[in-house]
Coordinates of C-alpha atoms in Angstrom, one line a residue:
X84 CA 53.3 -30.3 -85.6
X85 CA 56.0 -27.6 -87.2
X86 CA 58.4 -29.0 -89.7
X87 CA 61.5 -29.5 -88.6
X88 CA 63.7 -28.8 -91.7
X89 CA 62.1 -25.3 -92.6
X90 CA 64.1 -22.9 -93.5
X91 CA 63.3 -19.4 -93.5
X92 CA 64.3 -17.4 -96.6
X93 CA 64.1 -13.6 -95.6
X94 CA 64.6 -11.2 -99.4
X95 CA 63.1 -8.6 -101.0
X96 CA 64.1 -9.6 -104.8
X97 CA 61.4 -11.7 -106.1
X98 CA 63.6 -13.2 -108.9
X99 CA 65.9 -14.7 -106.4
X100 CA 63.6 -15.9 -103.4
X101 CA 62.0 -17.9 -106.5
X102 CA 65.1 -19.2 -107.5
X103 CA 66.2 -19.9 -103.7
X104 CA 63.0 -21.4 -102.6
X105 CA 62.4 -23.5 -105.6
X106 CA 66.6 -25.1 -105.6
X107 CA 65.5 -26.1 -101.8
X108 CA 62.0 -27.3 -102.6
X109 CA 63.7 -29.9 -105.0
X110 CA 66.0 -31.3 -102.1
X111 CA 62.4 -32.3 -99.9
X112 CA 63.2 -28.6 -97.7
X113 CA 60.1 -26.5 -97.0
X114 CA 60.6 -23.0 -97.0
X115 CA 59.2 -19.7 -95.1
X116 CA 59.2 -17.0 -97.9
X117 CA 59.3 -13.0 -96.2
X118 CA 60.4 -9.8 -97.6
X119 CA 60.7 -7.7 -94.5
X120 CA 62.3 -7.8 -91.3
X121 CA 58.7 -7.0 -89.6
X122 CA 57.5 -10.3 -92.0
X123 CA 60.2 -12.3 -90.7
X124 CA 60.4 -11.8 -86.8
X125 CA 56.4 -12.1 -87.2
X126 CA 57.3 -15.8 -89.0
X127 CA 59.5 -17.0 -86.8
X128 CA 57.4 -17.5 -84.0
X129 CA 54.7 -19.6 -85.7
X130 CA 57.1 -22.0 -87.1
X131 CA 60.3 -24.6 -85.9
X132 CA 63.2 -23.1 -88.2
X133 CA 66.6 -25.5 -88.8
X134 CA 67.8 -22.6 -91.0
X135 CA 67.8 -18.9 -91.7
X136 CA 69.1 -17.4 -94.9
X137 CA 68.6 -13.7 -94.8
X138 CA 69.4 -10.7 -96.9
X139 CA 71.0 -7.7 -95.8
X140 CA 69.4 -4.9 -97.1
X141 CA 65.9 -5.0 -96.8
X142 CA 62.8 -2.4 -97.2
X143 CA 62.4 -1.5 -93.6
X144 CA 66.2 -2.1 -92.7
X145 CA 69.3 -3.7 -92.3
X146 CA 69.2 -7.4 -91.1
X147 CA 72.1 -6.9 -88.7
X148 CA 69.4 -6.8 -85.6
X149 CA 67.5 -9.3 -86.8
X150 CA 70.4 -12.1 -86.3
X151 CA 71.5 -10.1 -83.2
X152 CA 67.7 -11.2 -82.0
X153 CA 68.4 -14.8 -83.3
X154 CA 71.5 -15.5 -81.7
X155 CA 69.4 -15.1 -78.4
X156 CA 66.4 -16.7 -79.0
X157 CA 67.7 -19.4 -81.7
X158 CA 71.2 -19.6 -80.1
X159 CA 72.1 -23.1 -82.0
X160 CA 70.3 -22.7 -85.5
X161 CA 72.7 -21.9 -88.2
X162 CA 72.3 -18.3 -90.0
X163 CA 73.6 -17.7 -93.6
X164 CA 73.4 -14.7 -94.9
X165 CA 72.8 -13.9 -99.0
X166 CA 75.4 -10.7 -100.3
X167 CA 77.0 -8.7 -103.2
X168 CA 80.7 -8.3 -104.2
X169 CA 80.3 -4.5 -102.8
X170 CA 79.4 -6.0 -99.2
X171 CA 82.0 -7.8 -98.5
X172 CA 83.6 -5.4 -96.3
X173 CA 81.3 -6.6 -94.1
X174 CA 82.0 -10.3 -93.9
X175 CA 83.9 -9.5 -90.8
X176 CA 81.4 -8.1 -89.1
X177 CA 78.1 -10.5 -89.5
X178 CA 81.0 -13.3 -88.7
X179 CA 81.1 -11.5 -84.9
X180 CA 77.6 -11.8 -85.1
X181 CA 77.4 -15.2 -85.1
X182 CA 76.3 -15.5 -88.8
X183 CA 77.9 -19.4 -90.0
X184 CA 78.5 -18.7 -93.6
X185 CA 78.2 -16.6 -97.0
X186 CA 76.5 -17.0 -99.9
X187 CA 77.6 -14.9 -103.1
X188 CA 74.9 -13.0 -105.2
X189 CA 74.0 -14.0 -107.8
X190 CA 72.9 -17.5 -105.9
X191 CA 73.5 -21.0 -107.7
X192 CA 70.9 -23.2 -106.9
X193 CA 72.5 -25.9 -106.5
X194 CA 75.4 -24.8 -104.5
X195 CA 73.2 -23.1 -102.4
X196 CA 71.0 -26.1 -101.7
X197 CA 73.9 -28.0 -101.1
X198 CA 75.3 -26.2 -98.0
X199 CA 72.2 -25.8 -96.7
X200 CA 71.3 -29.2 -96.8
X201 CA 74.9 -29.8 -94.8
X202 CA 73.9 -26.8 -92.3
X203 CA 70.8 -28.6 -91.5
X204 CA 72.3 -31.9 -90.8
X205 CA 75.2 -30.1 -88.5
X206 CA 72.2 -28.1 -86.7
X207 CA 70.6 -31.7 -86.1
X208 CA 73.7 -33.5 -84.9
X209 CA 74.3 -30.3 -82.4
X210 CA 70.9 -29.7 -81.1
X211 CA 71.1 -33.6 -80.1
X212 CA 74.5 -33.2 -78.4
X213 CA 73.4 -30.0 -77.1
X214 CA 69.9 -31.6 -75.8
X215 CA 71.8 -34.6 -74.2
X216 CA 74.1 -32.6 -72.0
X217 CA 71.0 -30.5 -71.0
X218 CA 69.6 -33.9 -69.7
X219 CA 73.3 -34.8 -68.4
X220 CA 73.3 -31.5 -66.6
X221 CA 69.6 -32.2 -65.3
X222 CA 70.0 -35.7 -64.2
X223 CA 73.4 -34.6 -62.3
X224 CA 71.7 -31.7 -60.8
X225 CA 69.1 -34.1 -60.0
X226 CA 71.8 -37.1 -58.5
X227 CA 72.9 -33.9 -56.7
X228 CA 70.2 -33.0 -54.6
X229 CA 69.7 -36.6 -53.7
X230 CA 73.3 -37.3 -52.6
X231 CA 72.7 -34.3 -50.3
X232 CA 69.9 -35.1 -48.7
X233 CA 71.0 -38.5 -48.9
X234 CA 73.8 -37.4 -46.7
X235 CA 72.2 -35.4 -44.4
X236 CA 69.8 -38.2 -43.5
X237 CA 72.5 -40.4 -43.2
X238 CA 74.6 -38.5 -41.4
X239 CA 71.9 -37.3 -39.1
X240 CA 70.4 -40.8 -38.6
X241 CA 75.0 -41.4 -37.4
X242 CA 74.1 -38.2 -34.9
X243 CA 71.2 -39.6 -33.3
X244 CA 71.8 -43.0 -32.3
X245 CA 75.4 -42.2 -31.3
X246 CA 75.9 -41.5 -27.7
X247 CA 78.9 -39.5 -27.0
X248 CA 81.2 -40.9 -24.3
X249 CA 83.9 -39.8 -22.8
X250 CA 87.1 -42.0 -23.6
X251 CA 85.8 -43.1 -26.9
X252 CA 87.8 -41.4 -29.2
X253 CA 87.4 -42.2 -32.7
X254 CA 89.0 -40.9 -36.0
X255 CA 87.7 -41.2 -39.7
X256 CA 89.2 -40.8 -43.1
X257 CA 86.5 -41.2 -46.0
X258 CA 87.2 -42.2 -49.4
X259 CA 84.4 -40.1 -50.3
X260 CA 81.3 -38.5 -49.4
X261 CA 79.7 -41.4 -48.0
X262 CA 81.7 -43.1 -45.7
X263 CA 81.3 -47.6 -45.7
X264 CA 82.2 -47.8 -42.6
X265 CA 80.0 -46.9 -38.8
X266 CA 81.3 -46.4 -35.3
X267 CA 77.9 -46.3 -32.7
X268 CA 78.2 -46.8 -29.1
X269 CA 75.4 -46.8 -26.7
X270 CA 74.5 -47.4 -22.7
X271 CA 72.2 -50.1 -21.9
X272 CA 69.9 -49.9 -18.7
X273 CA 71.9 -52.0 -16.9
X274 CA 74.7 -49.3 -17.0
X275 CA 76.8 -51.2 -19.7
X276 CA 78.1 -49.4 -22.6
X277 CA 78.0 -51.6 -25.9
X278 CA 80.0 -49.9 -29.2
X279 CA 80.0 -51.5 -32.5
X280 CA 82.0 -50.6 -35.7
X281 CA 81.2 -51.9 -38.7
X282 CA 82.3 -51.7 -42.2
X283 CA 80.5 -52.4 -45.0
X284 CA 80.9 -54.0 -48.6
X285 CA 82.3 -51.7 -51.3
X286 CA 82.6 -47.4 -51.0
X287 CA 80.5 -44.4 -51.3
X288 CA 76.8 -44.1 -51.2
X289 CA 75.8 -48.2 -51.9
X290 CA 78.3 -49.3 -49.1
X291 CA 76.5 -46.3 -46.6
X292 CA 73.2 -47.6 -47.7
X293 CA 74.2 -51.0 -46.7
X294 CA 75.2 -50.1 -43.3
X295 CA 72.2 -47.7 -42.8
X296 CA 69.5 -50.1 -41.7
X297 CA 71.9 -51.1 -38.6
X298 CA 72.2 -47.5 -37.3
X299 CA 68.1 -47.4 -35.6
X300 CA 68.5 -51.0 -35.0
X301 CA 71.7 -50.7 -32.6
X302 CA 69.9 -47.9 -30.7
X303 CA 67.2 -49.6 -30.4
X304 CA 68.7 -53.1 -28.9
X305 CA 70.9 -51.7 -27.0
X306 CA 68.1 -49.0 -25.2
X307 CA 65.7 -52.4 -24.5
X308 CA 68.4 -54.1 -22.9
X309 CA 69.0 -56.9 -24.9
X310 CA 72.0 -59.1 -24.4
X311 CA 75.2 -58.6 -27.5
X312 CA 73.9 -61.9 -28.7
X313 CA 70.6 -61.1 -28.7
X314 CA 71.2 -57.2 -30.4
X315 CA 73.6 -59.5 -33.0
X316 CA 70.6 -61.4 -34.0
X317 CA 68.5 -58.5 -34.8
X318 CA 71.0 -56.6 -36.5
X319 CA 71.2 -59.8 -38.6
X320 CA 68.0 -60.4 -39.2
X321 CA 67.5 -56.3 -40.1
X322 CA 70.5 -56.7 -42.6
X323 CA 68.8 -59.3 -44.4
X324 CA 65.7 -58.3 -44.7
X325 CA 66.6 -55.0 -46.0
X326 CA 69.9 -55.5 -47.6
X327 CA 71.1 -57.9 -51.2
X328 CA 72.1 -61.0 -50.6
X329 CA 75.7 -59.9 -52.4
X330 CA 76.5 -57.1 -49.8
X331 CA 77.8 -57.9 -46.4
X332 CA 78.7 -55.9 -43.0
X333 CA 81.8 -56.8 -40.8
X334 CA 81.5 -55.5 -37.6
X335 CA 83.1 -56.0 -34.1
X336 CA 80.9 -55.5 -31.1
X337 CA 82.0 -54.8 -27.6
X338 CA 80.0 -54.7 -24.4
X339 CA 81.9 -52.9 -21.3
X340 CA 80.1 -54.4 -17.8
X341 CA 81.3 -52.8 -15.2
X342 CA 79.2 -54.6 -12.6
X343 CA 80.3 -57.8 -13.9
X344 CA 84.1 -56.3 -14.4
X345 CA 83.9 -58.1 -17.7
X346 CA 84.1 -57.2 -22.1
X347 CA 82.4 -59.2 -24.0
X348 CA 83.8 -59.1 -27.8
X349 CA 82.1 -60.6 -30.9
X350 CA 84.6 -59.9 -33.7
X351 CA 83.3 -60.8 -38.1
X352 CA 85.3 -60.5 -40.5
X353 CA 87.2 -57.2 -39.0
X354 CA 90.7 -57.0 -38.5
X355 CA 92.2 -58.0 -35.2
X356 CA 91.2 -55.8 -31.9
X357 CA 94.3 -54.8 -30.0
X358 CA 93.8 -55.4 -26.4
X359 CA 96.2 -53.4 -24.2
X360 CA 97.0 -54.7 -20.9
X361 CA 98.3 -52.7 -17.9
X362 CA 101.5 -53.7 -18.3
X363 CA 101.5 -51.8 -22.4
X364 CA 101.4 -54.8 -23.8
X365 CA 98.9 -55.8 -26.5
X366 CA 97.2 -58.7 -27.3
X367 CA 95.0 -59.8 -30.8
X368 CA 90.9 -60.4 -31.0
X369 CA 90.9 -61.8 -34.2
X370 CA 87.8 -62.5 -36.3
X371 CA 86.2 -65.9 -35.4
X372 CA 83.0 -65.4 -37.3
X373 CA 81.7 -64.7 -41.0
X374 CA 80.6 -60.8 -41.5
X375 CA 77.4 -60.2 -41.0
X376 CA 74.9 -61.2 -44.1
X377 CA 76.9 -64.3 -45.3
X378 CA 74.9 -66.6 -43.3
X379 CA 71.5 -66.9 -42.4
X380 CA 69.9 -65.6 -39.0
X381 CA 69.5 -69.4 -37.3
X382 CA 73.5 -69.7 -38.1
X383 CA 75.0 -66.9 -36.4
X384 CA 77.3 -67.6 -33.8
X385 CA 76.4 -65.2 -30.8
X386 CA 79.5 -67.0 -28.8
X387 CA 81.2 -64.0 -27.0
X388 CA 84.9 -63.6 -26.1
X389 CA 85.3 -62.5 -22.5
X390 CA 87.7 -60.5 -20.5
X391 CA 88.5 -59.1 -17.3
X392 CA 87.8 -55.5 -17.5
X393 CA 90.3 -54.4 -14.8
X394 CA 93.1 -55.9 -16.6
X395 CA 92.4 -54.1 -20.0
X396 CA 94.0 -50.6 -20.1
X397 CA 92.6 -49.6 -23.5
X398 CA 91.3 -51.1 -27.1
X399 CA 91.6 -50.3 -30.3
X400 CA 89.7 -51.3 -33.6
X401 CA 89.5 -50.3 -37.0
X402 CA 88.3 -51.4 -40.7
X403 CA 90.5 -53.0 -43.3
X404 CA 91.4 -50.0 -45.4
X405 CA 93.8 -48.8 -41.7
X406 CA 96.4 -51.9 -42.9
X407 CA 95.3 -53.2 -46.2
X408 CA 97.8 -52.2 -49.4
X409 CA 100.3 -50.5 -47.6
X410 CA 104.1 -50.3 -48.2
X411 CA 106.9 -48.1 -46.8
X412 CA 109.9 -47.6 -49.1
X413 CA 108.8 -49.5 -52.0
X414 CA 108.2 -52.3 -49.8
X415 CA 105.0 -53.9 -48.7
X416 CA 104.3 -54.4 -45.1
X417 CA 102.3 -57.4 -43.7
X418 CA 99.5 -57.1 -41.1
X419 CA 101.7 -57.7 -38.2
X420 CA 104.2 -54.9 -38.7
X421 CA 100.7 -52.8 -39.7
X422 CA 99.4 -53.6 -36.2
X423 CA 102.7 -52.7 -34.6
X424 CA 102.6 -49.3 -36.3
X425 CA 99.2 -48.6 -35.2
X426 CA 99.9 -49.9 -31.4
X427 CA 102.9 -47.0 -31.3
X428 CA 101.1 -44.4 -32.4
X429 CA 97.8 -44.0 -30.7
X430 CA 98.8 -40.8 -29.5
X431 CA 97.3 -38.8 -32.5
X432 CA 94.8 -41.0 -34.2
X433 CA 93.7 -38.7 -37.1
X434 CA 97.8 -38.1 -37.7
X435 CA 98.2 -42.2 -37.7
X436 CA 95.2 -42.3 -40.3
X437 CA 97.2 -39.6 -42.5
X438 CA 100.5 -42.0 -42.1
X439 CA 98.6 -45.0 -43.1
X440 CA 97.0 -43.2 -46.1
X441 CA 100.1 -42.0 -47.5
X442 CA 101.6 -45.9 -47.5
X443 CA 98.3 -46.7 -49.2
X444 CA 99.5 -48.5 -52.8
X445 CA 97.5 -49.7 -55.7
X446 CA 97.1 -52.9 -57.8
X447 CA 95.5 -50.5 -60.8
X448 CA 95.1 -46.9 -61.8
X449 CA 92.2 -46.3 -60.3
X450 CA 93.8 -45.1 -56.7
X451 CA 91.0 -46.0 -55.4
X452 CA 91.6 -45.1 -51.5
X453 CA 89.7 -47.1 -48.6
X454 CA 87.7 -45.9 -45.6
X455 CA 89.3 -45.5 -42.7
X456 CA 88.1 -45.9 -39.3
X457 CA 89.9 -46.0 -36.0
X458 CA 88.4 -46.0 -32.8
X459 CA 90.5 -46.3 -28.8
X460 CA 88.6 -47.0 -25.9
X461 CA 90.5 -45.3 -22.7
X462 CA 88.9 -47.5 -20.2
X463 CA 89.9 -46.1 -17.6
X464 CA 88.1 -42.8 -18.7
X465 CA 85.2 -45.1 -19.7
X466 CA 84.5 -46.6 -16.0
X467 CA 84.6 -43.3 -14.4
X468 CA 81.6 -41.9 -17.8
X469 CA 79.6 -45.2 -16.2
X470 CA 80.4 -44.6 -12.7
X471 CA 79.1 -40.8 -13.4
X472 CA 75.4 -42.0 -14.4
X473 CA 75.3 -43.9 -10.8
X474 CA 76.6 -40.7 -8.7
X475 CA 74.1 -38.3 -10.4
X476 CA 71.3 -40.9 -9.6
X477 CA 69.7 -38.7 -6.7
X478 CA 67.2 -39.8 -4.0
X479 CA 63.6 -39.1 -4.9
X480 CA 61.8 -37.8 -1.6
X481 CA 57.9 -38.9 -1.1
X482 CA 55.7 -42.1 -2.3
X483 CA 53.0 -42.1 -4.8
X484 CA 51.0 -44.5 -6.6
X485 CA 49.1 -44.7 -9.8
X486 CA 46.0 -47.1 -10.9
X487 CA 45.6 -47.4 -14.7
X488 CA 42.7 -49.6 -16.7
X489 CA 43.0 -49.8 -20.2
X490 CA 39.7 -51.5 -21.3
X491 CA 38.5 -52.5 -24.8
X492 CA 39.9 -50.4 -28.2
X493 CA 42.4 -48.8 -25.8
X494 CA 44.4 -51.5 -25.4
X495 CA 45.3 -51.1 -29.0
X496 CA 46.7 -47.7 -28.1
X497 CA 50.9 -47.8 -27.9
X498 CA 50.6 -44.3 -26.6
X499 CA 50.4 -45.7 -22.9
X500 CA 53.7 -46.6 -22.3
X501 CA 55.2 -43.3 -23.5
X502 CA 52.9 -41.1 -21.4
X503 CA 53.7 -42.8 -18.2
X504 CA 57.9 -42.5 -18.9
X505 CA 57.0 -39.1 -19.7
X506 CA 55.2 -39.1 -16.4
X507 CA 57.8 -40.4 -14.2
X508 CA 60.1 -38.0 -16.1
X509 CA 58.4 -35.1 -14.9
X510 CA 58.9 -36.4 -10.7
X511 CA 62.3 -36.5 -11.8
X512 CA 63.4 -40.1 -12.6
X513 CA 66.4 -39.6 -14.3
X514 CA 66.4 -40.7 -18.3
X515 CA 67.8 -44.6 -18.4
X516 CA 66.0 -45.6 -15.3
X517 CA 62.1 -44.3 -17.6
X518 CA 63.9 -45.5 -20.2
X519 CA 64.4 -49.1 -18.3
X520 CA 60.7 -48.5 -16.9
X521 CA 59.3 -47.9 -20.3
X522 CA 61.2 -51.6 -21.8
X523 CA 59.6 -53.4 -18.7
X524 CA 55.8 -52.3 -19.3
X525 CA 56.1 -52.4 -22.7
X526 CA 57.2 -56.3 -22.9
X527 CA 54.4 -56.5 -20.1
X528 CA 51.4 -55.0 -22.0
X529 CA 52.8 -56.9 -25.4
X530 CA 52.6 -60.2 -23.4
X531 CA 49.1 -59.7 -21.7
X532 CA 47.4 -58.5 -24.6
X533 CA 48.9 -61.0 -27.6
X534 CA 49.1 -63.7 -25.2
X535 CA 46.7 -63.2 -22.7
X536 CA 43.5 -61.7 -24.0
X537 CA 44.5 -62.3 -28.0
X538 CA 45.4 -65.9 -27.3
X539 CA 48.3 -66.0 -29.7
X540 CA 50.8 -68.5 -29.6
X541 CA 54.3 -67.5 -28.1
X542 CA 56.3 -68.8 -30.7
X543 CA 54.4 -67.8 -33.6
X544 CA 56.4 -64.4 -34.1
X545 CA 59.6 -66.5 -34.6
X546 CA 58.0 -69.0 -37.0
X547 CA 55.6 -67.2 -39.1
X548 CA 56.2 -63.2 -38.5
X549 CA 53.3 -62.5 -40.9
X550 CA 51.2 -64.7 -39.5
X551 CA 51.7 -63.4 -36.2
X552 CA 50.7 -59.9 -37.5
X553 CA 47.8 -60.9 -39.5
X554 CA 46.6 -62.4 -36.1
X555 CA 47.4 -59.5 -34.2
X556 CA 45.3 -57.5 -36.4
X557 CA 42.3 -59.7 -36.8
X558 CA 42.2 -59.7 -33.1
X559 CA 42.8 -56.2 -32.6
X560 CA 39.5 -55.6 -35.1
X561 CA 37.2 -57.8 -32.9
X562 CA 38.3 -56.9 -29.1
X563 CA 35.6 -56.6 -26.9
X564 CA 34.8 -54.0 -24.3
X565 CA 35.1 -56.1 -21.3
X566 CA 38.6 -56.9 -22.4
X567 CA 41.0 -55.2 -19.7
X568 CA 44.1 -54.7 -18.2
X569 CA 44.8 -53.7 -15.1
X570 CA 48.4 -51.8 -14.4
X571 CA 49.4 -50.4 -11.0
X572 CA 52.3 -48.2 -10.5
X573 CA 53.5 -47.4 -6.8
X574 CA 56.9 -45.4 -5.8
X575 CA 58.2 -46.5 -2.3
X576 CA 60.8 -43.8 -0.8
X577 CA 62.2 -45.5 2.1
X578 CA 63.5 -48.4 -0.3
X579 CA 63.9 -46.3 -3.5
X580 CA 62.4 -48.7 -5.5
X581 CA 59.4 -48.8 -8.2
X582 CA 56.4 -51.4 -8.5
X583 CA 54.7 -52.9 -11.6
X584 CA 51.5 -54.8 -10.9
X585 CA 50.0 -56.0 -13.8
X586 CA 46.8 -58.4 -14.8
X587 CA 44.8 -59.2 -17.9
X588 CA 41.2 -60.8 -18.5
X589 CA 42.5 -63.1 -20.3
X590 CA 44.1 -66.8 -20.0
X591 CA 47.7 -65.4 -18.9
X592 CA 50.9 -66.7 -20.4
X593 CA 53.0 -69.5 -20.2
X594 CA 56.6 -69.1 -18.3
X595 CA 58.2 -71.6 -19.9
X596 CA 60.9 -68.8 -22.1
X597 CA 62.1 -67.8 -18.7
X598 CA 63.3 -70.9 -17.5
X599 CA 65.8 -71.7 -20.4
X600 CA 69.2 -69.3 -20.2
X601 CA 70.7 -71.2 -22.7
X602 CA 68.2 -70.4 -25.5
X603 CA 68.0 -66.2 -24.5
X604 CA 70.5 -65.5 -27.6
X605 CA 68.3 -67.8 -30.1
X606 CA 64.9 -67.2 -29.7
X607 CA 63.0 -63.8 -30.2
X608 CA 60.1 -65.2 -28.7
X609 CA 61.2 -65.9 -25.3
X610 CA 63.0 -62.7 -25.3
X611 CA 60.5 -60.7 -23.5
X612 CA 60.3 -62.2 -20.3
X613 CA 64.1 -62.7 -20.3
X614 CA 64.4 -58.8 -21.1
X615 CA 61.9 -58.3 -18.3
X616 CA 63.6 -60.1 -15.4
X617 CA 67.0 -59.2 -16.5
X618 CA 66.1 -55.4 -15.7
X619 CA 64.1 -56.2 -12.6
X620 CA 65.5 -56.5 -8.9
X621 CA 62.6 -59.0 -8.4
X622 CA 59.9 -60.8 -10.9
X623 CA 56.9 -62.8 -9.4
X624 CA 53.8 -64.3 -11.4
X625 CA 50.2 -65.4 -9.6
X626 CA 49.1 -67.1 -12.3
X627 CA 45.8 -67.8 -9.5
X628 CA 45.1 -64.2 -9.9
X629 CA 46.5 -63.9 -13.3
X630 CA 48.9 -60.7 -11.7
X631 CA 52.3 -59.8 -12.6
X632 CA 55.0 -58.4 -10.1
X633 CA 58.1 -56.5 -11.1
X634 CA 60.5 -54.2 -9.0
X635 CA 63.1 -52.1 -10.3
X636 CA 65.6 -50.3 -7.7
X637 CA 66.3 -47.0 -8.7

């Protein structure tokens, strides 16, 4: 390895590079001894060089290249150059160069070693600093990148799962580039539209990585159906298996049922939810329940709120930061006259959220702003978006039917279900009732094969999740080839409705889960059959012939 305190002496007089290298020598500093410019640019490659003291006038030139060449490829190590009284004229000149310092002819040795000594120790302390900030620069560049993909991703994952409705309107007001808090609405099968805002713990990136694992999750409940206590659960049990036990989410989740001409509302640890009657007037949802993440899964209260749809002209939610710190005219305002300012102004949300901003105060000097996140639901706009999806449901003319057998290793295939949604698709079923189609068969392949064929206990998923898939699996390896199931599909025009007939080889299953309403929000096992019949028009079970019956009306 190169030395790191060379220094190389570039002069012509022999007399004087002796007495230069020797004064250096004496202080522990190894020298490179040339005499020409050709000597020295040849040197300077083979060696690490904390110093170069150079002559000026030299056999095959001046040295006022040379340090030209230096100052680009040696930018940060210190140049001195050695002269006589009669060149001081050009002092000036070698300083615009870059050159750090003189040293008068004839040298003293120990002068000379002295400043070099401090030149290398200055050229030390600066190539650290100068090496740190190239790491700073690197690892920001780096933190960069990551924050924008980050933010794409997120903000993509947002796009997705977000269904956009009419008569949702919904303004934002980030503290930052990452945003804490997340508005997603979605339609159910059933024609319901659920919407949830949540707002996590903390700003920027680690509160949008908090409320990131709930995005997929929503969409997901909410396309298989499942009841706001059930899709509560889930988003609870994805939170805290993905998410520190320190970092919470409050959310408020609201299901519009037209059918039912009821809203359901689940509100923890958000502010209140103005309710707006038809009279103008407004009511308060407060927060009944913990955000989600402070308590375990088995503790979460899936009790709803309920409402009479038709007597609700609009709603409006939104996260802390909307009425939190806020004063007008050096005086702070308490939630109640923050509520009544954001009741009178729902005519312009995103000028509200400027209003509230600017009467944002601060305990410190941080000013560190809030998210803000309003969202209105028109509901009268919203029941005619519902009504829509039932209008543009148009009759599909002719009957057909379909005879699948998956036998053996293809029963471990979960391409099935997808091909025959895509299939219907393509005779024109319209996108929630496949989607509707595709939850039904799914939960009735899942529960022939684990339960029928694979013999594995119903409640072991809720008990023992690993278990369950370590079962799964070991089954899966060993199924046989005369294991089967047998799935009919048939399309009847005159009634407009589509049947399921499916049967395993197996034992069958047990239809106890059905039977208990009361347990439907609490128990992921019994789920599936509840899901099942809550999307059908009719459910039947032979267990003599071990044959499944479902209808869905179209």
């Amino acid at each position: 390895m190169p030395q790191e305190n060379k220094v190389l002496i570039l002069e012509d007089d022999t007399s004087t590079r002796l007495i230069v290298s020797k004064s250096l020598a004496a202080q522990g500093i190894e020298t490179v001894i040339v005499g020409t410019l050709a000597e020295a640019e040849a040197e300077v490659e083979k060696h690490s060089i904390a110093l170069f003291l150079l002559d000026v006038h030299l056999p095959d030139g001046d040295s006022t290249e040379l340090v030209r060449k230096l100052r680009i490829s040696h930018p940060l190590v210190p140049v001195l150059v050695m002269t006589g009284d009669y060149e001081q004229n050009r002092v000036s000149e070698f300083f615009d160069l870059g050159v750090r310092d003189f040293i008068r002819k004839p040298v003293h040795p120990i002068l000379l070693a002295s400043r070099v000594r401090s030149f290398i120790r200055n050229y030390a302390t600066e190539r650290a600093l100068f090496e740190a900030n190239e790491m700073y620069q690197r690892i920001a560049h780096e933190k960069e990148q990551e924050e924008e993909l980050a933010h794409y991703v997120y903000n993509h994952i947002l796009d997705v799962h977000t269904s956009k409705i009419d008569g949702l309107d919904v303004a934002i007001r980030s503290s930052g580039r990452f945003c804490g808090d997340m508005i997603l609405s979605a339609k159910a099968p059933n024609g319901n539209l659920v919407v949830m805002l949540a707002d996590a713990t903390g700003h920027g990136m680690a509160a949008a990585l908090t409320i990131y694992p709930m995005a997929s999750t929503f969409s997901a409940m909410v396309s298989k159906g499942l009841s706001l206590g059930a899709i509560l659960k889930e988003l609870s049990t994805k939170h805290n298996q993905c998410i520190p036990q320190n970092r919470f989410v409050a959310a408020i989740l609201i299901e519009l049922s037209p059918a039912e001409n009821s809203i359901r509302v689940w509100n923890g640890g958000m502010p209140s939810l103005l309710m707006f009657g038809n009279d103008g007037e407004f009511t308060k949802v407060s927060s009944k329940n913990l955000a989600i993440g402070i308590l375990p899964d088995e503790l979460i209260s899936t009790k709803m709120e309920v409402f009479e749809l038709d007597k609700v002209r609009k709603m409006a939610m939104f996260s802390d930061g909307l009425i939190e710190n806020k004063a007008i005219g050096g005086r702070n305002i308490s939630f109640d006259e923050a509520y009544d300012i954001i009741a009178t102004h729902l005519d312009d949300l995103q000028d509200l959220l400027g209003k509230m901003h600017d009467c944002e105060q601060f305990v410190n000097e941080l000013n560190d702003h809030d998210d803000m996140t309003l969202a209105v639901l028109d509901l009268e706009r919203l029941k005619e978006e519902l009504k829509q999806v039932e209008q543009e449901e148009d009759v599909l003319p002719g009957s057909f039917e379909f005879d699948f057998v998956l036998t053996g290793a293809s029963l471990n295939n979960d391409k099935f279900v997808f091909g025959l949604s895509e299939l219907l698709a393509s005779y024109g079923f319209n996108k929630e009732f496949c989607q509707k189609v595709f939850t039904v068969v799914t939960e009735l392949l899942v529960n022939a094969v684990d339960h029928g064929i694979f013999n594995i206990p119903s409640n072991l998923k809720e008990e023992d999740f690993i278990a369950y898939l370590s079962m799964r699996e070991e089954k899966q390896s060993t199924i046989a080839a005369s294991d089967k199931v047998s799935i009919q599909v048939k399309w009847q025009e005159p009634t407009q409705t589509l049947e399921i007939f499916l049967s395993d080889s197996g034992n069958g299953y047990e239809l106890n889960s059905i039977n208990n309403d009361n347990e439907l929000d609490d128990l992921a096992y019994g789920r599936g059959l509840k899901l099942i019949t809550s999307l059908s028009h009719s459910f039947d079970y032979d267990e003599h012939t071990n044959t499944t019956h479902v209808t869905l009306e179209y």
